[in-house]
Coordinates of C-alpha atoms in Angstrom, one line a residue:
X7 CA 3.5 -2.6 29.3
X8 CA 5.0 -2.1 25.8
X9 CA 5.3 1.5 24.8
X10 CA 4.9 2.1 21.1
X11 CA 5.3 5.4 19.2
X12 CA 3.5 5.7 15.8
X13 CA 4.6 8.4 13.4
X14 CA 1.3 9.3 11.7
X15 CA -1.6 7.4 13.2
X16 CA -4.8 8.9 11.8
X17 CA -4.8 7.7 8.2
X18 CA -5.3 4.3 6.6
X19 CA -2.2 2.2 7.6
X20 CA -1.2 4.5 10.5
X21 CA -4.6 4.2 12.1
X22 CA -4.6 0.4 11.6
X23 CA -1.2 0.2 13.3
X24 CA -2.6 2.3 16.2
X25 CA -5.6 0.0 16.5
X26 CA -3.5 -3.1 16.4
X27 CA -1.1 -1.8 19.0
X28 CA -3.9 -0.8 21.4
X29 CA -5.5 -4.2 20.9
X30 CA -2.3 -5.8 21.9
X31 CA -2.3 -4.0 25.2
X32 CA 0.5 -1.5 24.3
X33 CA 0.6 2.1 25.5
X34 CA 0.5 4.1 22.2
X35 CA 1.8 7.6 21.5
X36 CA 1.2 9.2 18.1
X37 CA 3.2 12.0 16.6
X38 CA 1.5 14.0 13.8
X39 CA 0.7 17.5 12.7
X40 CA -3.0 17.0 13.3
X41 CA -4.1 18.7 10.1
X42 CA -6.1 15.7 8.8
X43 CA -7.8 12.7 10.2
X44 CA -8.6 12.2 13.9
X45 CA -6.7 10.9 16.9
X46 CA -7.7 7.3 17.8
X47 CA -9.3 7.0 21.2
X48 CA -6.8 5.8 23.8
X49 CA -3.7 7.3 22.4
X50 CA -1.4 10.0 23.8
X51 CA -1.1 12.5 20.9
X52 CA 1.9 14.7 20.4
X53 CA 1.5 17.4 17.8
X54 CA 4.5 18.2 15.7
X55 CA 6.1 18.2 12.2
X56 CA 8.8 15.6 11.4
X57 CA 10.6 18.2 9.4
X58 CA 11.0 20.6 12.3
X59 CA 14.1 20.1 14.5
X60 CA 12.5 21.6 17.6
X61 CA 9.5 19.4 17.3
X62 CA 11.7 16.3 17.0
X63 CA 13.6 17.4 20.1
X64 CA 10.4 17.8 22.0
X65 CA 9.2 14.4 20.8
X66 CA 12.4 12.7 22.0
X67 CA 12.0 14.4 25.4
X68 CA 8.6 12.6 25.8
X69 CA 10.2 9.1 25.5
X70 CA 11.4 6.5 26.0
X71 CA 9.5 3.9 23.9
X72 CA 10.2 0.3 23.1
X73 CA 9.6 0.8 19.4
X74 CA 8.6 3.4 16.8
X75 CA 6.5 2.4 13.8
X76 CA 7.1 5.0 11.0
X77 CA 4.2 5.1 8.5
X78 CA 4.9 8.6 7.2
X79 CA 8.6 8.5 6.1
X80 CA 9.1 9.4 2.4
X81 CA 12.2 11.7 2.2
X82 CA 15.5 10.1 3.2
X83 CA 17.1 13.2 4.9
X84 CA 14.0 13.8 6.9
X85 CA 13.8 10.2 8.0
X86 CA 17.5 10.4 8.9
X87 CA 16.8 13.4 11.2
X88 CA 13.9 11.6 12.8
X89 CA 15.9 8.4 13.4
X90 CA 18.9 10.4 14.8
X91 CA 16.6 12.3 17.1
X92 CA 14.9 9.1 18.4
X93 CA 17.9 6.7 18.6
X94 CA 18.6 7.4 22.3
X95 CA 14.9 7.0 23.4
X96 CA 13.7 4.1 21.2
X97 CA 14.8 0.5 21.2
X98 CA 13.6 -0.5 17.8
X99 CA 12.7 1.3 14.6
X100 CA 10.0 -0.3 12.3
X101 CA 9.9 1.5 9.0
X102 CA 7.1 1.0 6.5
X103 CA 8.8 0.9 3.1
X104 CA 7.5 -0.6 -0.2
X105 CA 8.2 -3.2 -2.9
X106 CA 9.0 -0.2 -5.0
X107 CA 12.5 -0.2 -3.5
X108 CA 13.4 -3.2 -5.7
X109 CA 15.4 -2.5 -8.8
X110 CA 13.3 -4.8 -11.0
X111 CA 9.8 -4.1 -9.7
X112 CA 7.3 -4.5 -11.4
X113 CA 9.2 -6.1 -14.3
X114 CA 10.5 -9.3 -12.8
X115 CA 9.4 -11.6 -9.9
X116 CA 10.9 -10.7 -6.6
X117 CA 12.1 -12.4 -3.4
X118 CA 13.2 -10.9 0.0
X119 CA 16.8 -10.9 -1.3
X120 CA 16.3 -9.2 -4.7
X121 CA 18.6 -6.2 -5.2
X122 CA 17.2 -2.8 -4.1
X123 CA 17.7 0.7 -5.6
X124 CA 20.7 2.8 -4.4
X125 CA 19.9 6.0 -2.6
X126 CA 21.9 7.9 0.1
X127 CA 20.6 8.4 3.5
X128 CA 20.6 12.1 3.1
X129 CA 18.9 12.3 -0.3
X130 CA 16.2 14.8 -0.9
X131 CA 12.6 14.3 -2.1
X132 CA 13.4 14.3 -5.8
X133 CA 16.3 11.8 -5.8
X134 CA 16.3 9.2 -8.6
X135 CA 14.1 9.1 -11.7
X136 CA 10.8 7.7 -13.0
X137 CA 11.1 4.9 -15.4
X138 CA 8.4 3.3 -17.5
X139 CA 7.7 0.8 -16.1
X140 CA 10.9 0.6 -14.1
X141 CA 12.2 2.5 -11.0
X142 CA 10.5 5.5 -9.6
X143 CA 11.5 8.5 -7.5
X144 CA 9.2 7.0 -4.9
X145 CA 11.1 3.8 -4.9
X146 CA 14.5 5.5 -4.7
X147 CA 13.5 7.7 -1.8
X148 CA 11.9 4.8 0.1
X149 CA 15.2 2.9 -0.3
X150 CA 17.1 6.0 1.0
X151 CA 14.8 6.1 4.0
X152 CA 15.6 2.4 4.8
X153 CA 19.3 3.3 4.6
X154 CA 18.8 6.3 6.9
X155 CA 17.1 4.2 9.6
X156 CA 19.7 1.5 9.4
X157 CA 22.5 4.0 9.7
X158 CA 21.0 5.6 12.8
X159 CA 19.8 2.5 14.6
X160 CA 22.0 -0.3 13.2
X161 CA 20.8 -3.4 11.4
X162 CA 19.9 -5.3 14.6
X163 CA 17.4 -2.6 15.7
X164 CA 15.8 -1.9 12.3
X165 CA 12.9 -3.6 10.6
X166 CA 11.9 -2.6 7.0
X167 CA 8.5 -3.7 5.9
X168 CA 7.9 -3.8 2.2
X169 CA 4.2 -4.2 1.4
X170 CA 2.8 -4.3 -2.1
X171 CA -0.6 -2.9 -2.7
X172 CA -2.5 -2.3 0.5
X173 CA -6.3 -2.4 0.5
X174 CA -9.0 -2.3 3.2
X175 CA -11.1 0.0 5.3
X176 CA -10.0 3.7 5.3
X177 CA -8.2 3.2 1.9
X178 CA -7.6 6.7 0.6
X179 CA -6.1 5.9 -2.8
X180 CA -9.4 4.5 -3.9
X181 CA -8.5 1.3 -5.8
X182 CA -10.8 -1.1 -4.1
X183 CA -13.5 1.5 -3.5
X184 CA -13.6 2.2 -7.2
X185 CA -14.1 -1.4 -8.1
X186 CA -16.8 -1.8 -5.5
X187 CA -18.7 1.3 -6.7
X188 CA -18.3 0.2 -10.4
X189 CA -19.6 -3.3 -9.7
X190 CA -22.5 -1.8 -7.7
X191 CA -23.4 0.3 -10.8
X192 CA -24.0 -3.0 -12.6
X193 CA -24.2 -3.7 -16.3
X194 CA -21.5 -4.9 -18.6
X195 CA -18.2 -4.3 -16.9
X196 CA -14.7 -4.3 -18.6
X197 CA -12.7 -6.9 -16.7
X198 CA -9.0 -6.6 -17.6
X199 CA -6.8 -9.4 -18.7
X200 CA -7.1 -13.1 -17.9
X201 CA -9.6 -14.0 -15.1
X202 CA -7.0 -16.4 -13.7
X203 CA -4.2 -13.8 -13.3
X204 CA -3.0 -14.1 -9.7
X205 CA -3.0 -11.0 -7.6
X206 CA -1.4 -10.2 -4.2
X207 CA -3.0 -7.2 -2.5
X208 CA -2.7 -7.3 1.2
X209 CA -5.2 -6.1 3.8
X210 CA -4.1 -3.0 5.8
X211 CA -4.9 -4.8 9.1
X212 CA -2.6 -7.7 8.3
X213 CA 0.3 -5.2 7.5
X214 CA -0.5 -3.4 10.8
X215 CA -0.6 -6.6 12.8
X216 CA 2.9 -7.6 11.5
X217 CA 4.2 -4.1 12.2
X218 CA 3.1 -4.4 15.8
X219 CA 4.6 -7.9 16.0
X220 CA 7.9 -6.5 14.7
X221 CA 7.8 -3.7 17.3
X222 CA 7.5 -6.1 20.2
X223 CA 9.8 -8.9 19.2
X224 CA 13.5 -9.2 18.2
X225 CA 12.8 -9.3 14.4
X226 CA 15.3 -7.4 12.3
X227 CA 15.9 -7.0 8.6
X228 CA 13.5 -6.6 5.7
X229 CA 10.2 -8.3 5.0
X230 CA 8.0 -8.4 1.9
X231 CA 4.4 -8.2 2.9
X232 CA 2.2 -9.6 0.1
X233 CA -0.6 -12.2 -0.1
X234 CA 0.3 -15.7 -1.2
X235 CA -0.8 -15.1 -4.8
X236 CA -3.4 -17.9 -4.8
X237 CA -6.3 -15.6 -5.5
X238 CA -7.1 -14.0 -8.9
X239 CA -8.5 -10.9 -10.5
X240 CA -11.7 -12.9 -11.0
X241 CA -11.8 -13.7 -7.3
X242 CA -11.6 -10.0 -6.5
X243 CA -14.4 -9.0 -8.9
X244 CA -16.6 -11.9 -7.9
X245 CA -16.1 -10.9 -4.2
X246 CA -17.1 -7.3 -5.1
X247 CA -20.2 -8.5 -6.9
X248 CA -21.2 -10.8 -4.0
X249 CA -20.5 -8.0 -1.5
X250 CA -22.6 -5.3 -3.2
X251 CA -25.4 -7.6 -4.5
X252 CA -25.0 -6.5 -8.1
X253 CA -26.1 -7.9 -11.4
X254 CA -22.8 -6.8 -13.1
X255 CA -21.6 -9.0 -15.9
X256 CA -17.8 -9.3 -16.4
X257 CA -16.6 -9.1 -19.9
X258 CA -13.0 -10.2 -19.9
X259 CA -10.7 -8.5 -22.3
X260 CA -8.0 -11.1 -22.4
X261 CA -5.8 -9.6 -25.1
X262 CA -3.8 -7.3 -22.8
X263 CA -1.6 -5.9 -25.6
X264 CA -4.8 -4.8 -27.4
X265 CA -6.2 -3.3 -24.2
X266 CA -3.0 -1.2 -23.8
X267 CA -3.3 -0.1 -27.4
X268 CA -6.7 1.4 -26.6
X269 CA -5.0 3.9 -24.3
X270 CA -6.0 2.3 -21.0
X271 CA -3.7 3.4 -18.2
X272 CA -2.5 0.4 -16.3
X273 CA -2.8 0.5 -12.5
X274 CA -5.1 3.5 -12.4
X275 CA -7.9 3.5 -15.1
X276 CA -8.5 -0.2 -14.3
X277 CA -7.1 -0.3 -10.7
X278 CA -4.9 -3.2 -9.8
X279 CA -4.5 -4.3 -13.5
X280 CA -0.9 -4.4 -14.6
X281 CA 0.7 -6.6 -17.3
X282 CA 4.3 -6.8 -16.1
X283 CA 5.5 -10.2 -14.9
X284 CA 6.6 -8.9 -11.5
X285 CA 3.7 -6.8 -10.5
X286 CA 2.0 -9.6 -8.7
X287 CA 4.9 -12.0 -8.2
X288 CA 6.5 -10.9 -4.9
X289 CA 7.4 -13.6 -2.5
X290 CA 6.9 -13.0 1.2
X291 CA 8.4 -16.2 2.5
X292 CA 10.5 -14.5 5.2
X293 CA 7.5 -12.7 6.7
X294 CA 5.3 -15.8 6.6
X295 CA 8.0 -17.8 8.4
X296 CA 8.0 -15.1 11.0
X297 CA 4.2 -15.3 11.5
X298 CA 2.7 -13.0 8.8
X299 CA -0.6 -14.1 7.3
X300 CA -2.9 -12.4 4.8
X301 CA -6.7 -12.8 5.0
X302 CA -8.9 -13.7 2.0
X303 CA -9.7 -10.9 -0.5
X304 CA -13.4 -11.5 0.1
X305 CA -13.0 -10.4 3.8
X306 CA -11.2 -7.3 2.8
X307 CA -13.8 -6.5 0.2
X308 CA -16.7 -7.0 2.6
X309 CA -15.2 -4.9 5.3
X310 CA -14.2 -2.1 2.9
X311 CA -17.8 -1.9 1.6
X312 CA -19.1 -1.8 5.1
X313 CA -16.8 1.1 5.9
X314 CA -17.7 2.9 2.7
X315 CA -21.4 2.8 3.8
X316 CA -20.8 3.5 7.5
X317 CA -20.8 7.2 7.1
X318 CA -17.3 7.4 8.6
X319 CA -15.2 10.4 7.6
X320 CA -12.7 9.8 4.8
X321 CA -9.4 11.5 4.2
X322 CA -9.3 13.3 0.9
X323 CA -6.3 12.5 -1.2
X324 CA -5.3 13.7 -4.7
X325 CA -4.4 10.1 -5.8
X326 CA -8.1 9.1 -5.5
X327 CA -8.8 11.2 -8.6
X328 CA -6.5 9.0 -10.6
X329 CA -8.6 5.8 -10.2
X330 CA -11.1 4.5 -12.6
X331 CA -12.1 4.6 -16.2
X332 CA -14.8 7.0 -17.5
X333 CA -18.1 5.2 -18.3
X334 CA -18.1 6.4 -21.9
X335 CA -14.5 5.2 -22.5
X336 CA -15.3 1.8 -20.9
X337 CA -18.3 1.4 -23.2
X338 CA -16.3 2.5 -26.2
X339 CA -13.5 0.0 -25.5
X340 CA -16.0 -2.8 -24.9
X341 CA -17.8 -2.1 -28.1
X342 CA -14.5 -2.2 -30.0
X343 CA -13.6 -5.5 -28.3
X344 CA -16.9 -7.1 -29.3
X345 CA -16.3 -6.0 -32.9
X346 CA -12.9 -7.5 -32.8
X347 CA -14.1 -10.8 -31.4
X348 CA -16.9 -11.1 -34.0
X349 CA -14.6 -10.9 -37.0

C-alpha cells in the first residue's frame, strides 16, 4: 500500500488531496497544526507546526512515506527546513506551487518552459516585490520554495505543480461563491469584458487527482495545471444561472478600458476578470500528456453550489472579503455604461 504524507489536509486543496489519496487506496497521514478545519475520516493525523524544528523531527520519526504532497508551503526557508527534515524518510516530494512563479504572468501567454522568477532557497516571507501587474512577493516566494525542494530532494524526486485559479467545493477565497450568490440575487448583472473571453480555472479535485498521480508514479519536473481554455466567461456565468435557477440578465460591458476607468478592481471586485493577455493563456500541455484532465466549468459550478447549500462548515479566510463589487457601485457603473451606449 502506498503511504502518502499531506502537509495540510483540512482546507480546500489539502482536503481534496487527502480525499483523492484515500480513494486511490493509499494510507494517508496529515501534518497540520489543527487550528482550523477538520481531519478527514480515515487519516492518521500528526499535530505540529512546519516552522518548529522539534515538530519536524517528530514528524520525520513517524515515517517513512512514499511521497509527501505539500499544499501549505509559502516561505522558502521554511520549506527548505521541511524538505531537509523529510528527505531521508520520503521518496518523492510533490510541491503545490503557482503560475505566479513565472516572470511574465499575467502579462504574456505562458508555457511549461517559460522563465520563472529568481528566489533563493533560504529566502524569507517578504522576498521580492509586488508589481502592477507584474511579479508578486507571492510568486517570488513560491519560486524560492520550488528551489528549496529541488535542492533537498534533487530534480528526479521533485514535482512542482503550478495551477492557475483553483475553484470548486470548499473554496475559501470566494471567487466562484461570489458569482453564484450574485447570480442567485438576479436582476441586471454587470458582466465584465467580452462574453467570448476564454478562461482557464481548474477544479480543485482535478488538481488533487494529478497531485496523487504524481505522488505514486515516476513523474518529475514542473507541470502547469490549467483548463484547456475552450470555455468562456459567458459559459461560467451561464452555468451559474442554470445552477441556481435565476432570472439574472447579463449586461456585458465590453469596453474593458472604460470599465477599468470606472475604478473596478480587476480579479477581485469582479472575480476572475482580468484584462492582461496572459491571465488566461497558460498552456498545460506537459500535464495533459501525463494524464491530467480538467472537468467542465458547469460541473464545478453545480458542485460548488451544492456544497454552499449543504450546511457544511467553511473555513474563514481574510481574502474572501476582497471578492465582489458592492451592489450600489455595480448599479452606478451599469447606469453610466447605458448612458455611454445611448449617445
